[in-house]
CSV table of C-alpha atoms in Angstrom, one decimal:
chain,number,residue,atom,x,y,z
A,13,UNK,CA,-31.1,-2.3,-82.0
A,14,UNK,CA,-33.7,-2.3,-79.0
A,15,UNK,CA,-37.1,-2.6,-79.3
A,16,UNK,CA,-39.2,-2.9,-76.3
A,17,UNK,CA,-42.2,-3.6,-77.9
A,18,UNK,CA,-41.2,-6.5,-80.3
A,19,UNK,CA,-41.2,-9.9,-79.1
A,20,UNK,CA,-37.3,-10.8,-78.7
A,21,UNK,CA,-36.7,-14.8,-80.0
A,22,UNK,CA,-36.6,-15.3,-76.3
A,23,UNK,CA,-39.9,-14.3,-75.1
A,24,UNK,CA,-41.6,-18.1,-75.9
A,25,UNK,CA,-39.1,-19.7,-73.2
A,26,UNK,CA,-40.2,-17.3,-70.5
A,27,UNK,CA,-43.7,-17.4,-69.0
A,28,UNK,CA,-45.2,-15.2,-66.9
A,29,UNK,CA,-46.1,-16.0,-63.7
A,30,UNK,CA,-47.4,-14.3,-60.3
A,31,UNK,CA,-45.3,-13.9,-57.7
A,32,UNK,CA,-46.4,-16.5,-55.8
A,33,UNK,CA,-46.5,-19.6,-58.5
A,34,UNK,CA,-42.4,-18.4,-59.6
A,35,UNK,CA,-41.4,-18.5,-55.9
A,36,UNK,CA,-43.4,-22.5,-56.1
A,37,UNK,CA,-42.3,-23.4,-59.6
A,38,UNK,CA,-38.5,-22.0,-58.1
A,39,UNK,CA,-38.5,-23.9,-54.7
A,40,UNK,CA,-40.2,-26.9,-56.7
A,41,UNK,CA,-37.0,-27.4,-59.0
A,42,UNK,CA,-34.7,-26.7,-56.0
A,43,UNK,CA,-36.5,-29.6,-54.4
A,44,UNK,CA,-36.2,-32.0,-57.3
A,45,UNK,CA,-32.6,-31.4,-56.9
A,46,UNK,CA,-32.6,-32.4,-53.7
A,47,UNK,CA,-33.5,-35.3,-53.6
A,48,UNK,CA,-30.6,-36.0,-55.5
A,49,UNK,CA,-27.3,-33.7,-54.2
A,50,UNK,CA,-26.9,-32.3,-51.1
A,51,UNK,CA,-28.4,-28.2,-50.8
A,52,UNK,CA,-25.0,-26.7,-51.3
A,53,UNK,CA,-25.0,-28.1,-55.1
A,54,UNK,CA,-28.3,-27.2,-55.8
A,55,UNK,CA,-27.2,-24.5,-58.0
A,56,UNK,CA,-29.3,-21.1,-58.2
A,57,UNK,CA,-27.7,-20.7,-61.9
A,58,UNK,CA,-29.2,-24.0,-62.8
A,59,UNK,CA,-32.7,-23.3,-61.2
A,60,UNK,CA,-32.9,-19.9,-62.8
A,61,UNK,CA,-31.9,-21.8,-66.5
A,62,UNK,CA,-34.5,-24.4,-66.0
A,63,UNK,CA,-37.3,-22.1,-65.0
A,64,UNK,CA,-36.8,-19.8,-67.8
A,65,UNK,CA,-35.6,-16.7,-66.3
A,66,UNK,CA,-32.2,-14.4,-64.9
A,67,UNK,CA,-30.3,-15.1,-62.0
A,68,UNK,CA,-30.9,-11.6,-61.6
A,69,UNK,CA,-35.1,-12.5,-61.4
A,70,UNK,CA,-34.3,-15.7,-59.1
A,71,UNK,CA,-32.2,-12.9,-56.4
A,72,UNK,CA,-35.8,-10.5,-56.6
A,73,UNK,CA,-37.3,-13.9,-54.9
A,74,UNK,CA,-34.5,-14.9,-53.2
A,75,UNK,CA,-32.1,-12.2,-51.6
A,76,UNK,CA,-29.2,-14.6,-51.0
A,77,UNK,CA,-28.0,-18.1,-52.4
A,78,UNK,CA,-28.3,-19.0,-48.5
A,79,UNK,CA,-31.8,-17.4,-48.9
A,80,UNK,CA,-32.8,-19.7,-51.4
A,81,UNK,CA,-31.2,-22.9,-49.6
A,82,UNK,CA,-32.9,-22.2,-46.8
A,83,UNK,CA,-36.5,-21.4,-48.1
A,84,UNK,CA,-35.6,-25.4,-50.4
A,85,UNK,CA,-34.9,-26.9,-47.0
A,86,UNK,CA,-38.1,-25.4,-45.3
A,87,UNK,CA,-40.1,-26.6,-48.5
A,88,UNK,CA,-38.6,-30.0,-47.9
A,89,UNK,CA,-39.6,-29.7,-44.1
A,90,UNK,CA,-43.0,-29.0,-45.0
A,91,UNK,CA,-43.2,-31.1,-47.4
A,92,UNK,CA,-42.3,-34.2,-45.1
A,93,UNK,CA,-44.9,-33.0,-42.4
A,94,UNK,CA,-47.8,-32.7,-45.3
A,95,UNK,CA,-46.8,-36.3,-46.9
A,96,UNK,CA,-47.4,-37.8,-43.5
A,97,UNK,CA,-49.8,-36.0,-41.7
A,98,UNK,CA,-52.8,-38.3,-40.4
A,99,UNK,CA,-56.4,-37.7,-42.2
A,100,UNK,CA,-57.9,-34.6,-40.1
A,101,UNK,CA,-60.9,-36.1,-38.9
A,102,UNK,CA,-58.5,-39.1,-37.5
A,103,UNK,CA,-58.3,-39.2,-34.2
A,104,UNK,CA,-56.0,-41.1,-31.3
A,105,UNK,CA,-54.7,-44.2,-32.2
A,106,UNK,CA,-56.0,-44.5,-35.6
A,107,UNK,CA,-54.1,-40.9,-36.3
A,108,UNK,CA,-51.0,-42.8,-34.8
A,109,UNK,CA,-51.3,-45.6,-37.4
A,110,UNK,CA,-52.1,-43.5,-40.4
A,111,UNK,CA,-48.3,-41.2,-39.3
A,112,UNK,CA,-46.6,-44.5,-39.0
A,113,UNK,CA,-47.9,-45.8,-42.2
A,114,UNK,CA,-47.5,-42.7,-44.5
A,115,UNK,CA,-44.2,-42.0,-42.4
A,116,UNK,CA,-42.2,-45.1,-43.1
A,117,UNK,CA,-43.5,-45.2,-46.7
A,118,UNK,CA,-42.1,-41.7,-47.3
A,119,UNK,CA,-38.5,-42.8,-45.9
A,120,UNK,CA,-39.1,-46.2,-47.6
A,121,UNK,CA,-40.2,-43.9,-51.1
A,122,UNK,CA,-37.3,-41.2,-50.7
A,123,UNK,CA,-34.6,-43.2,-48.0
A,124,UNK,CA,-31.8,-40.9,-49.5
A,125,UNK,CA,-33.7,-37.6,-49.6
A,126,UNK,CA,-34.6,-37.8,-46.4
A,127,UNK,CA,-31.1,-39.1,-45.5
A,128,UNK,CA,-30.1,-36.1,-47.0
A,129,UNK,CA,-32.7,-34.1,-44.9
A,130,UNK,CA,-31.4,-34.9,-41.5
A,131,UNK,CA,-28.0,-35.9,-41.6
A,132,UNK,CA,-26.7,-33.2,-43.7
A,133,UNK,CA,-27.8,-30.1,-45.3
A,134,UNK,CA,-24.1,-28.0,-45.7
A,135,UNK,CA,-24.1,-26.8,-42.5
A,136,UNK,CA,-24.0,-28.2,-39.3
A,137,UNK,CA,-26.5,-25.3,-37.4
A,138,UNK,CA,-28.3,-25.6,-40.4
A,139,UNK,CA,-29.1,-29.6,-40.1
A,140,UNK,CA,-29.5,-29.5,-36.0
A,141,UNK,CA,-31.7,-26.9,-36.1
A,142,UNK,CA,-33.7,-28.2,-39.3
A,143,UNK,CA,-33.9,-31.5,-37.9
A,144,UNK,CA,-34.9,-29.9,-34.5
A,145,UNK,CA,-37.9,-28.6,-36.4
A,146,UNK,CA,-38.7,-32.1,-37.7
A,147,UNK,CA,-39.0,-33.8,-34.3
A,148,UNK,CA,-40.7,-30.7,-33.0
A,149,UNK,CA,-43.7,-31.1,-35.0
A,150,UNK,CA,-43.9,-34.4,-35.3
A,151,UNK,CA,-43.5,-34.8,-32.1
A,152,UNK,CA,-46.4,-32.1,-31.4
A,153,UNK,CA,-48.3,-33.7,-33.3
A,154,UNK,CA,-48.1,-37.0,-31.5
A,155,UNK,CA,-48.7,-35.5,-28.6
A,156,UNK,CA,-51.7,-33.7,-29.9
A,157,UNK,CA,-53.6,-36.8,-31.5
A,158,UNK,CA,-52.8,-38.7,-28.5
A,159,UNK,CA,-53.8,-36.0,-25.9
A,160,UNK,CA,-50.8,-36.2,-24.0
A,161,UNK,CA,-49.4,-34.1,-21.3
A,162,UNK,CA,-46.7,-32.1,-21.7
A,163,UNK,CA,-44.6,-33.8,-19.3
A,164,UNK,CA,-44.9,-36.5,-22.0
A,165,UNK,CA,-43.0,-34.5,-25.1
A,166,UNK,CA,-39.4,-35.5,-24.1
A,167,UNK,CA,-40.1,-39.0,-24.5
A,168,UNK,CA,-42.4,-38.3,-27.3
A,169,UNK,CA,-39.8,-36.4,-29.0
A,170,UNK,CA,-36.8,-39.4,-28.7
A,171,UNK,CA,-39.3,-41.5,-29.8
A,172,UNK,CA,-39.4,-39.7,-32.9
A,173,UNK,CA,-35.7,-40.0,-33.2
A,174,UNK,CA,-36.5,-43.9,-31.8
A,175,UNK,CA,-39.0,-43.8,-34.9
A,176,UNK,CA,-36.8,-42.8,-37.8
A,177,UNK,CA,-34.0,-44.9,-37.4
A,178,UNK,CA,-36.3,-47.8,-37.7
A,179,UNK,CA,-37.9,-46.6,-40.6
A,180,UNK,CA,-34.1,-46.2,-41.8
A,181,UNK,CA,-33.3,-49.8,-41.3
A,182,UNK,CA,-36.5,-51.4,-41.8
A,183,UNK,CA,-36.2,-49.2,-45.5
A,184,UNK,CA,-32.8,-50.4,-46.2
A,185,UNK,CA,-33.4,-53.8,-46.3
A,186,UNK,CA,-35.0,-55.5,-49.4
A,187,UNK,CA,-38.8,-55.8,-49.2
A,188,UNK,CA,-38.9,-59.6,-49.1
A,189,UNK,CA,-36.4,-60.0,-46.2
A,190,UNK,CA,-37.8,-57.6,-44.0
A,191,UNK,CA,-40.7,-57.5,-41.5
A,192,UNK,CA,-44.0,-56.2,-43.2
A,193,UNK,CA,-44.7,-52.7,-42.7
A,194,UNK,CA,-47.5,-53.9,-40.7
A,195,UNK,CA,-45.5,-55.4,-38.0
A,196,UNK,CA,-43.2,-52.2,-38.1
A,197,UNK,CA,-45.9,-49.8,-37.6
A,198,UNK,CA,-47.2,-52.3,-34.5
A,199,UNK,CA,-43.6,-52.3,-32.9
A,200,UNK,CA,-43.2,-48.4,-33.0
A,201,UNK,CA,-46.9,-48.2,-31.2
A,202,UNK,CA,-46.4,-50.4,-28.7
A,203,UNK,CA,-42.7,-48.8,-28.5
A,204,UNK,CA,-44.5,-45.2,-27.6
A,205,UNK,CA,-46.7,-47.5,-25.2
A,206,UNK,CA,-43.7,-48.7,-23.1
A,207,UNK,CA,-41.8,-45.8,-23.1
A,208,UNK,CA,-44.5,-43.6,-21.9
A,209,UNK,CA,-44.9,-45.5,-19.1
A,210,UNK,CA,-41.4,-45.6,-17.9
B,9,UNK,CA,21.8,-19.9,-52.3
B,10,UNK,CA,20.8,-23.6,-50.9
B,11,UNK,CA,22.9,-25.2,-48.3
B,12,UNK,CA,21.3,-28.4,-47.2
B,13,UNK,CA,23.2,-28.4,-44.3
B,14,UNK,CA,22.8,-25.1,-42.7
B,15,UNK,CA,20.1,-24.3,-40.3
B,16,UNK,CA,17.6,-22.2,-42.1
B,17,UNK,CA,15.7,-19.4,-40.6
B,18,UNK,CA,12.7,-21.5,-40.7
B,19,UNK,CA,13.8,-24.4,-39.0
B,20,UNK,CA,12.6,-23.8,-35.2
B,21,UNK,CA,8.8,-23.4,-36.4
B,22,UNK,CA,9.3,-26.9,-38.2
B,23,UNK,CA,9.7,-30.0,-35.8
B,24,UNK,CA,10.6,-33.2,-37.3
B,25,UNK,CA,8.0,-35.5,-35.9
B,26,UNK,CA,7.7,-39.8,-36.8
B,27,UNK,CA,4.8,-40.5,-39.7
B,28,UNK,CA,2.8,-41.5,-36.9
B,29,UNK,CA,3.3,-38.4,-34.9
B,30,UNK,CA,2.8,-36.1,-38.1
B,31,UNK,CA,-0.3,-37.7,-38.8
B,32,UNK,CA,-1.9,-37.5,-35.4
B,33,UNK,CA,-0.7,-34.0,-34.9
B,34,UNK,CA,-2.4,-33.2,-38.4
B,35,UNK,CA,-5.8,-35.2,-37.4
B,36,UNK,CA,-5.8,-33.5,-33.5
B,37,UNK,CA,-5.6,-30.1,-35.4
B,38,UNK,CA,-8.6,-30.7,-37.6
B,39,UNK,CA,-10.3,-32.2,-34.8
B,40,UNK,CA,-10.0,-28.8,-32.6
B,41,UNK,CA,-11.1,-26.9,-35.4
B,42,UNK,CA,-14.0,-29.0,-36.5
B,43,UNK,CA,-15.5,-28.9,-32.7
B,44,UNK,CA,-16.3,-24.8,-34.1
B,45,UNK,CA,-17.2,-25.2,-37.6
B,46,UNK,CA,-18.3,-27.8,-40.6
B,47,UNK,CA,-15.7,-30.8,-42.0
B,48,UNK,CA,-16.2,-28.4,-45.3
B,49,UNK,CA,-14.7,-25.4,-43.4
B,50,UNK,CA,-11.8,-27.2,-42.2
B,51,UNK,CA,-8.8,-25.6,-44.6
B,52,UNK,CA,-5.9,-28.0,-45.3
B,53,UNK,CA,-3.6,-24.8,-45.4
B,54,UNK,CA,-4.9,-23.7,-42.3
B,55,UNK,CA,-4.3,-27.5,-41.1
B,56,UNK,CA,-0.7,-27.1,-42.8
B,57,UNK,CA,0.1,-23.7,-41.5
B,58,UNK,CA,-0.8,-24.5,-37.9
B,59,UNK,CA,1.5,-28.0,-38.0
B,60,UNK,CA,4.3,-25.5,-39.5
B,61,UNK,CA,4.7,-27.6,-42.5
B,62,UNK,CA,3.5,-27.1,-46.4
B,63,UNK,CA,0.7,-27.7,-48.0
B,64,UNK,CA,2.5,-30.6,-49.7
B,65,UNK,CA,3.9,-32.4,-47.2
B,66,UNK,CA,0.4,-32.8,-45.6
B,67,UNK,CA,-0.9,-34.3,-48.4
B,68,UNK,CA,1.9,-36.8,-48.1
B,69,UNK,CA,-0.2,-38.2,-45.5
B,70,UNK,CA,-3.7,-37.6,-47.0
B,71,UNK,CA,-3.3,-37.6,-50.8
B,72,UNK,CA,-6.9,-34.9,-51.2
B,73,UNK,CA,-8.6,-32.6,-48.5
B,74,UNK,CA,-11.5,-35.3,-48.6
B,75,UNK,CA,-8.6,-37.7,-47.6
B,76,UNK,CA,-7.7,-35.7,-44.9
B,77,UNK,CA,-11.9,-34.5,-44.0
B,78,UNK,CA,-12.4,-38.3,-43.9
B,79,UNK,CA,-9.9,-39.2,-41.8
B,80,UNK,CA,-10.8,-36.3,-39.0
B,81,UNK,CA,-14.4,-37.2,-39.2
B,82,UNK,CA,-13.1,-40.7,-38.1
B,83,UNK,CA,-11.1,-39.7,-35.5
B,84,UNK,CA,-14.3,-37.6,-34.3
B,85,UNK,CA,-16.1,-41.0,-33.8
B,86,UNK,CA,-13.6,-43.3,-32.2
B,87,UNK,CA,-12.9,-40.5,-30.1
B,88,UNK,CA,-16.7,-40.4,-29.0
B,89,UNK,CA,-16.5,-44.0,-28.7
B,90,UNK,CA,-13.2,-43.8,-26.4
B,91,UNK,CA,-14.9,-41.2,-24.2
B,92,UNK,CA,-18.2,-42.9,-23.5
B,93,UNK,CA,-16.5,-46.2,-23.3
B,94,UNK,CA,-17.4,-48.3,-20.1
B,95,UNK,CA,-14.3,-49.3,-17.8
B,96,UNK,CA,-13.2,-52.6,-19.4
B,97,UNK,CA,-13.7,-54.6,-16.4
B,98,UNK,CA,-17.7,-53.4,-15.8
B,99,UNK,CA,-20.1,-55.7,-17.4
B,100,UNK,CA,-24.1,-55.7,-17.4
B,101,UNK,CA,-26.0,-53.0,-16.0
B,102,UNK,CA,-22.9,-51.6,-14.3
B,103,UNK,CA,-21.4,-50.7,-17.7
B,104,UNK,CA,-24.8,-49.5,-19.1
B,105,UNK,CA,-24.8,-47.3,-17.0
B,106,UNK,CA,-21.0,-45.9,-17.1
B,107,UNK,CA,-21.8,-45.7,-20.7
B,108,UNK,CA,-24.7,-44.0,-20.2
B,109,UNK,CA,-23.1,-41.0,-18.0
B,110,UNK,CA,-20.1,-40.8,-20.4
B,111,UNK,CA,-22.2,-40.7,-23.1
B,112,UNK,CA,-24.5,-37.3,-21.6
B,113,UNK,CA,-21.6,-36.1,-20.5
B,114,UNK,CA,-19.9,-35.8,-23.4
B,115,UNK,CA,-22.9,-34.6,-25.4
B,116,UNK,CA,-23.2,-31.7,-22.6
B,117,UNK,CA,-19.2,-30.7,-22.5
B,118,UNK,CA,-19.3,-31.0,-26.4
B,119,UNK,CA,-23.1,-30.3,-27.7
B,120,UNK,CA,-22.1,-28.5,-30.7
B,121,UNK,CA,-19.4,-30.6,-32.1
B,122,UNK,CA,-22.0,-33.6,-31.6
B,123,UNK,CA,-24.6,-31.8,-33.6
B,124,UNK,CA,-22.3,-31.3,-36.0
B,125,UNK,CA,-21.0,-34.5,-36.0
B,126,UNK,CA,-24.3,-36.3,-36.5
B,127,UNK,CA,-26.1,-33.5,-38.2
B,128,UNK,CA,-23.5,-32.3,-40.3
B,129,UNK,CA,-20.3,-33.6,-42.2
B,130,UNK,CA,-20.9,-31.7,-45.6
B,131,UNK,CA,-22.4,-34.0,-48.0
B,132,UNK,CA,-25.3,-36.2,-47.3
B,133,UNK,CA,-23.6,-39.3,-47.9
B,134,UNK,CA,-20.7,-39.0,-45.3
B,135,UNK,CA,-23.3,-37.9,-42.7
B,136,UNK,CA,-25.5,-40.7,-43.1
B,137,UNK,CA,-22.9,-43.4,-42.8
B,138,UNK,CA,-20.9,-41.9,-39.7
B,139,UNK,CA,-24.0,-41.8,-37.7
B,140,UNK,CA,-24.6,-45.4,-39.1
B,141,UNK,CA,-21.1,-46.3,-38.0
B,142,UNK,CA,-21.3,-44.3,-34.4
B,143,UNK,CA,-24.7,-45.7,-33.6
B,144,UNK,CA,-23.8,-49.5,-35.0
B,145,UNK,CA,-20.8,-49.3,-32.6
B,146,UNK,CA,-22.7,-48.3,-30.1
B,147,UNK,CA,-25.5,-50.5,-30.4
B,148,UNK,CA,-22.6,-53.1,-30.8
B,149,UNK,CA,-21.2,-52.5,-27.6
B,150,UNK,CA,-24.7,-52.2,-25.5
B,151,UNK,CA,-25.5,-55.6,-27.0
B,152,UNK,CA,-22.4,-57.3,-25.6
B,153,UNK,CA,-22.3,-55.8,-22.3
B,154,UNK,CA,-25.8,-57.0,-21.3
B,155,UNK,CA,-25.4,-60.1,-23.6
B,156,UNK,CA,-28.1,-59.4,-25.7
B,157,UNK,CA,-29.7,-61.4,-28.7
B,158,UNK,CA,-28.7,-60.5,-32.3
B,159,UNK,CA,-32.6,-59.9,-32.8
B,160,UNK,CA,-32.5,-57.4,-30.1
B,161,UNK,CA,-30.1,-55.3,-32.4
B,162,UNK,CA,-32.8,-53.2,-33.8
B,163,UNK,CA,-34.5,-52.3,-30.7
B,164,UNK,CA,-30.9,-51.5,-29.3
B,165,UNK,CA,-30.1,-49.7,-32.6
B,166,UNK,CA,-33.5,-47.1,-32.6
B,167,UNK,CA,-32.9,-46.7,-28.6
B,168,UNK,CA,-29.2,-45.2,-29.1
B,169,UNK,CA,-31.5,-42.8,-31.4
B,170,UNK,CA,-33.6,-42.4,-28.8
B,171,UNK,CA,-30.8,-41.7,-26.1
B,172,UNK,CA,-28.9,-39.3,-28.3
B,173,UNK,CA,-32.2,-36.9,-28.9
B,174,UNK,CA,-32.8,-36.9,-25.2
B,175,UNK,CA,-28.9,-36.0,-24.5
B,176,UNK,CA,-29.0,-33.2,-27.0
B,177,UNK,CA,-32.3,-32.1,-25.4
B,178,UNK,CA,-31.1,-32.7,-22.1
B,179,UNK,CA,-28.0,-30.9,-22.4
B,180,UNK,CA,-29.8,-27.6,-24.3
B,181,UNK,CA,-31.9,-26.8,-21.0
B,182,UNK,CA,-29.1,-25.2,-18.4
B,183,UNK,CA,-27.9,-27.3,-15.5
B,184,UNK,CA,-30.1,-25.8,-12.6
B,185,UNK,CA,-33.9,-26.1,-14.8
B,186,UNK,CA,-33.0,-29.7,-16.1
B,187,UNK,CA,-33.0,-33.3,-14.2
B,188,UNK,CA,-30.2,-34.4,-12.9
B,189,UNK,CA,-27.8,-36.8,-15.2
B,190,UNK,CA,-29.0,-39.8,-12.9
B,191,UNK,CA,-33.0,-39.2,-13.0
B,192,UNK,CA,-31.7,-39.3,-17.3
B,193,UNK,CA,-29.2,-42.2,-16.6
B,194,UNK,CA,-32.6,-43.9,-14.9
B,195,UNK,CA,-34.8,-43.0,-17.8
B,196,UNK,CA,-32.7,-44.6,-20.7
B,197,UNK,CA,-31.6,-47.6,-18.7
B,198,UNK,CA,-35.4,-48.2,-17.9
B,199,UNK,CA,-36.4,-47.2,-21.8
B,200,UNK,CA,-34.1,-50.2,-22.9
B,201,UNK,CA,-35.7,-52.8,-20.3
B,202,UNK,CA,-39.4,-51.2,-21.9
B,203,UNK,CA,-38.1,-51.4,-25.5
B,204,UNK,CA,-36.6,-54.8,-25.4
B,205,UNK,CA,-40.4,-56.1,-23.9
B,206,UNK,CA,-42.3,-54.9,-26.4
């Protein structure tokens, strides 16, 4: 029997929520699978279950599985950029420091998310072009807090790559038999130093 | 009606090849097809039908399609390694810089299957120990030529990141706007001598 007005035994499990905060609370649970499986087993029938709602709501937001990987992945992006962005009213090499810092501990913190980030998300065109992304802004950034030339982005840019593989190593190593993140951080500066003037 | 003796219709399509053979005919034809799309995409029956033998006799050789996706990654990487190998005889900065050309050469004749290669391989895990593998090797192979320290390993390890974003930037700007593959050559041998100061 239907009844649109009664409150069906399901309604408690479903909240309502604008637009905006289901697209969050959906890209937020695709995230926190992430970090653990690689995007093409983060499920959309599994997202949809744990926030409550149909499939059939979860394709309104998200057109395509592929649409929803892709908007998790740019999430993930952003979310690496805003974890190690340099306090706004830092400025030259103190901005530098603050990156490096907040940089390796986000590999150090999440060493097989971010693993997951760059070396493999499903696609190949998909993780080139994501990681392409990556090291563009970063790299921009660098070059911004630094006020460097453009001529200087190429080497900027490898430095980046140059940067994370560090962090990769320095991360996998036990804390107490590896350099301090101290000396790390004053390696990659003095790295960007040398290289910029080759 | 079987006749094991006969000549079946089928017969010219299937040539009988030596374990060895078989296998590196089944590994070459993965490897052509994975220079145009993911390891994931890579069909054993495809693999199979191509060879002209069944699905079962290929996985006489690898027991499950992540068998066989293994082993063709693997052959991607030592056949990188083959291709940017110095001449046996060079030493020092002769064979740096042989290395060095192979090396952006092969990234330029071969950009997507590197992307994928590094970028790409399917799940997270597989893709962030091939790179691990391609670049140790590498890094391996830079430190004995110039006869290198063991505590210069990390320095060399980060700079074969740093080489392999400025090839894959390198070889994305067409030949007549870009440096030449010396002026890049130069650069990277000079960014190691920088590195390894600081």
């Amino acid at each position: 029997m239907l009844n649109s007005v009664s409150i069906t035994p399901e309604a408690p499990r479903r909240v309502r929520l604008s637009p905006d905060d289901r697209r969050r609370q959906l890209l937020g649970i695709g995230l926190r699978m992430l970090v653990e499986r690689p995007i093409q087993d983060v499920s959309v029938d599994e997202v949809a279950a744990e926030a409550g709602i149909s499939r059939t709501l979860l394709f309104h937001y998200f057109p395509t599985k592929t649409d929803f990987h892709d908007a998790v992945v740019e999430a993930a992006v952003r979310r690496v950029l805003r974890n190690t962005a340099a306090d706004q009213d830092a400025t030259g090499e103190e901005a530098l420091t603050q990156f490096l810092r907040r940089y390796l501990e986000q590999v150090e913190r999440r060493r097989e998310f971010y693993l997951a980030l760059v070396f493999g998300n499903g696609t190949f065109a998909l993780g080139g072009e994501r990681v392409e992304t990556l090291r563009e802004q970063l790299s921009g950034r660098v070059q911004a807090m630094l006020g460097l030339r453009d001529a200087a982005r190429p080497v900027v840019h490898a430095w980046t790559a140059y940067v994370e593989d560090r962090a990769l190593l320095w991360s996998s190593v036990p804390a107490r038999q590896r350099t301090t993140i101290e000396a790390e951080i004053d390696h990659c500066r003095r790295a960007l130093q040398a290289l910029l003037s080759t």
